[in-house]
Structure formats: structure tokens, C-alpha cells
Amino acid sequence: MDDLFVWGEIQELRKSINKHNELYYQKAQPVISDFEYDKLLKRLIELEEKFPQYKTDDSPTKDVGSDLLPQSKIISHKMRMYSLDNAYSFEEIQPFLAKLFKNTEIDIVAEQKIDGFSINLYYENGELLHATTRGDGYEGEIVTENILTIKSIPRKISIKEPIEIRGEVYLPKIEFDRLNKERETDGKKLFANPRNAAAGSIKLKDAEVVAARNLQAIFYSIGFSERKFTSENELLDFFEKQRFPTFKDYLHSKADSISEFMLDFSGYANNLENQKNELDYEIDGIVLKANNVIFQQEIGFTSKSPKWAIAYKFKAEEVETILLDVDFQVGRTGAITPVARLKPIHISGSMVSNATLHNEEQIERLDLRIGDTVKIIKSGEIIPKILAVNLAKREDSFPKVIFPKTCPICETALIKEEPGVITYCENLNCLAQIQRRIEHFCSREAVDIEGLGEALVKQLIEKKLVSKIEDIYHLDYAQIELFEKQGKKSVENLKNAIEISKKQKFHKILFGLGIRFVGAKIAKILASYFTSIEMMQKATLEELIEIEEIGEKIAQSVVNFFQEERNINTIKKLQEAGVNLVSEKNEIVNLFNGKKFLITGTLINYKRNEIKEKIESLGGKIISSVSKNLNYLLVGENPGSKVAKAKKIETIKIISESDFEELTNR
Ligand code: AMP
Ligand code: ZN
């Protein structure tokens, strides 16, 4: 394979995996299934193995996805928290076993894989001191108060030595249904599945709200411990004795051959798969662990997961329901997305009423008719997919789903660039697009104007007070005060938020402009490279392509954007309104000149995202683990195991927060 090609694919994969990590771990809103995610990761591992020259320390293959939010209070784990390798079939388990048990008897414990949120409890002198999330695997967010709402978690245990107890927090299925019903009556957004609901609950600020959710937990492993255990089943016994909720019907299998074990295992697995809907919590597979702890220690870990364990994941569930209608939504760029409206149905533990239909070709391939009985599949993603139509249940009277020829909002003729590709409404004044563009500009990831949400934007557009991004900075506040539900106070707040937004960081404003293919990360790269919108406007296609991570597609889109009269006008108007269109502190941008930083522990003067942004704005790069490529380890309070690791590598400078301040204040 062509080297350049490989590097391109590796970058694409890393970008996409990082994005999905963030959606899954931080936002608890995954958009692809575990299966699809694992496919991306497997491909990346494969390429990095084949082309080791492209291995870098910041690759997502090196770390577990992080659930740490910028403002979180964090503390280091005494021992790292890992992820698990996955297998999707019985066949995939066998090489794992063959590698593990070359000359020894097979001795495996298999237990349910709970689809919840990992948690770490730390006990000292028999008392629960704190509870943390997995975080980035090295350090987790402190969520003790919320965890204490779970009554079944022992506050005291009878052993005095420090110990980390690990397990999974989950929301029972009935609680999930109850919670969603409640949210529906309150007009709140529904949780897609119990896992997301649990993940969201754990991080709530108000423990009383958490208490009302009735979370539960189950424990199955330990991290740091002075007390030694000899086997997994001894550990499970220990949990039982200390009154931790734990697994009772796990499989403990000793076998002389793989086939003998598989006989045992398949019995257990089939049984569990048949009965999983009767459990009061969600499981998404079975975890197989080598039982003997000494043996585990000999085998060790990869950079992400134990080599002595694997998760066997169940196949995604498929159900049938009825297609009620298909809506055609218009996005910010004018792209038309068909959405199938379904008769609500329970699948993989949640109620669904929508499915994605990617484009016109998919609708044609399925030959969809309204009223059809369709087979849908859901494997962890929020929105399920339509797999096929059950033709036996089709009636002649069912009308064919027709992809519109004109925009459902503005009636402009739709344009499709090539078959199989997305259809666009190219009317830049299309009200749907205007709405989405302005919403995008105001969103948290962009300029961040609190209070300017969907409903108000809609009103402003209807009343003809805004039609372009720049209009936000010339609002007629007296008019808005006359709107329904807009008190003086909220208009005052809006005014302030808009004023503050002018000073937003350049890269966020750039992202807000909604240039096609310029996502948040690309906007950051462009902003730090060009440092001002004027410089960027002057850039040629060639110059843009030269920038790391900017491909031809993005480059062309940027060039096109700046050629359009109305965009030039928008920029001029934004500048006139005093909106920031330059990177901060241009002159010292290159203080760190690409030097690599890693942060451990809690800093006093910076939140996580602030320190990262500061380092990056000074030309430094953040990487995610200690290695010889690291230049600076910045150590805060309660640092983790990274310090000891860094001390072993002479070239790493270990600095405190005040050393860092000194470095940057020169
Ligand atoms: P993943 O979320 O794909 O990284 O899968 C690994 C996670 O599965 C672990 O971090 C645990 O939170 C979770 N898990 C659920 N049940 C178990 C179990 N029985 N043994 C080990 N891990 C489990
Ligand atoms: Zn339109």
C-alpha cells in the first residue's frame, strides 16, 4: 500500500475514534454501535502494527477513552483502570484461549458483562474514602456523593488494608422506563438507553436528583490491594462476604481442551442470551477471565486491556415494527436527511420510534412503503437502522416513500452531486438552513451564546429580525422584549451573553461560521496556523493542503468559502461588530515549539481544558502517556503513577505548576 495513503487512513481513523470516544465517554451520546467502533479500532491497530513508523503516543490505541469533563474534580487511581478486548463470535474466542493456555489446563471464570458505567471505590481503614469514574484510566472524576446514594454499597468493610474495589454502576430497566416516562411528561429529552442514563446520572451535580434515580451497582474486580487473592472466584467470594453486590451465577470452567471448554461456555452463553431480557439490568455480553491471579500477573496487559481477559459481545437485537412515515430534515449545509418514524417498540432495553435512513439510495434499495413492517437493528447506537422489509406483510395499498424533488421547507429544487451521495437544498436563504446555521453559530462548541436556543432563533427568524449570523450582533432588543416568555431580565441576560461572545476564542468563532468540513478540531488547527481570519482569507489552495491534517477536500472548501460574496460580507460585518477574529497572543505562539506535555493530578489555577488550551496556544502539544517523546510532565496535587514512570526517563522534565508559570511568564 502507498505510504501516504496509509498515513491518511491512520489520521482519519484516529480522528474518528477520538470523536466517538468523546461522544461515548464524555457526552454519553454515542452515535455508532460498539461493533462499528471496534471495527475502526481494530483497523487502526492493524495499520499501526504493519507500519510501526506511524505509531505515536497520542494514538487512541494507546489509551482507554476518557470520561473526564473539563471542570471535573479528579484523583489518580492507585492502579490503572483498563478496558477490555472484544470478541463477537465463539470463533473469535478460540485464538484468545489458544494463546493463553498453551501448556496449561484451561481455567476460566465467565461472568455477565454489565452495560453500565465503571466505578472505582477506595477503602482505607475499612472505610469508603472516595468513589471515582474510570476517567482516562489513570485518573478519574470524584463522584463519591452520588455513589453514596446507592444503598447496597458498603460504607464500611472489615479489612483495614487500603483496597480499590471495582465494578459497574447501572440503572435497572424499570427505573430507566420510569425515568424516561417522567422526562417525557416534563418535555425533557429522553435517554437512549440505560447505559447512557447511568453515565449521565453519575456525573450530576445534585446528589438528591441522583438518589431519585435509584442507581444500582455490581462489583467484580479489584485494583490496588495489599491483600492478595489467588483467583477470580476467591475474589467473588470475598465480595459476597463483605456484602458487595456481586455475581452469583457465574461460570467457573476447568477444561483440558478448547473444545471441552467451548462446550461448557456455549451452554452458559446460550442460556444467558436467552434469558437476558428477564434480568432487571442490561447486559451486552460475557467477560471471560483467566481465573488464576498469579497466571494473570505473568500474562500482563496491553496498553489498553488485560491480555488474560476478553469480552464476548452478544449480537445486536433485531425486531420488527411498522414504518409510519418518513420525514425529510434540512441541515445547516442544506443536506437533506430522511428519518423514518416508527411505531414505538422496545429493542435492546429501550423504546425507539425513529430510525436513520442515510440517503435516497437506501430508501430505494429497501423499496420502502409507508405501512411496511420493517426489521430494525440496534447495537448500542441511539438511533437504530432499518435492515429490511418484511414483504409477506406488505399490502398493495401501501404508498411508496418518495424522496422529494424540492426542499420541504423552501421548495427549491434539490441537487444531488453524484448517485449515492447526499442531496442538498442549495438555497442559502432556505429558512431551515438559516435556522440551523444560526443555531450552530450560537452553540456551546462554537461562539456559545447561552439563551439563544432553537426556540428563540425560530422566533427571531419568523419576525425577520435575523437572517444571517451577523444579525445577532445588531438585534433589536426592544422588539424581543415584546416576545412571549421574554422578560426584561432574560433579554438583559441575552444581551450580556451576546456581548461576551464577541471575545470568544478565534477557533470557536471560526467553527461557528460553518465552513463545510471544518469541524471543531480542524478549526483549531486552522486558527493556530493562520492566527487571523485575514491571513486565512489570503491562503491559496496549495498553502492550505500543506498544513498537517488538512486534506484537499477541506482546503477546497475553505477556498470556496472565502470566494463567496456573502461570506466575505459576513466576516466584514462581524469585524465591524467587534467580534474576535484573531488568535490570542500571536507573538509568543511558538514558545514551546512543538514540545510535548502531559498533565497529572489536580492543578490549582487551571481546569483541565484551560491548561490544555494554554499549552497549545503557546505552541506545545498534549500527549496522553509517558514515553521518551514526552518533554514535560506537569505535576499537580495527588499525581498518579505517571510521575514514577517519568522519573525513569532522563529526558523528561518534571515540573510543578509554579515552574510552568515561570516558563510561560518569561
Ligand atoms: P469497554 O467499555 O468496552 O471498555 O469494556 C470494558 C468495561 O466493561 C470495563 O471497564 C467494565 O466497566 C465493564 N464491565 C462490565 N461487566 C464487567 C465484568 N463482569 N468484568 C469486567 N468488566 C466489566
Ligand atoms: Zn430549502
Short mmCIF file of C-alpha atoms and ligand atoms in Angstrom, two decimals, residues 330 407-412 414 425 427 430-433, ligand 2:
data_model
loop_
_atom_site.label_atom_id
_atom_site.label_comp_id
_atom_site.label_asym_id
_atom_site.label_seq_id
_atom_site.Cartn_x
_atom_site.Cartn_y
_atom_site.Cartn_z
CA VAL A 330 -32.85 20.02 6.22
CA CYS A 407 -36.85 21.27 -0.41
CA PRO A 408 -39.61 20.51 2.11
CA ILE A 409 -39.07 23.96 3.64
CA CYS A 410 -38.31 26.40 0.82
CA GLU A 411 -39.39 24.36 -2.20
CA THR A 412 -36.17 24.99 -4.12
CA LEU A 414 -32.89 19.73 -4.72
CA CYS A 425 -31.07 22.27 -0.90
CA ASN A 427 -30.88 27.86 -1.46
CA CYS A 430 -33.72 28.48 2.97
CA LEU A 431 -35.30 29.11 6.35
CA ALA A 432 -34.37 25.67 7.66
CA GLN A 433 -30.73 26.26 6.79
ZN ZN B 2 -34.57 24.72 1.44
#
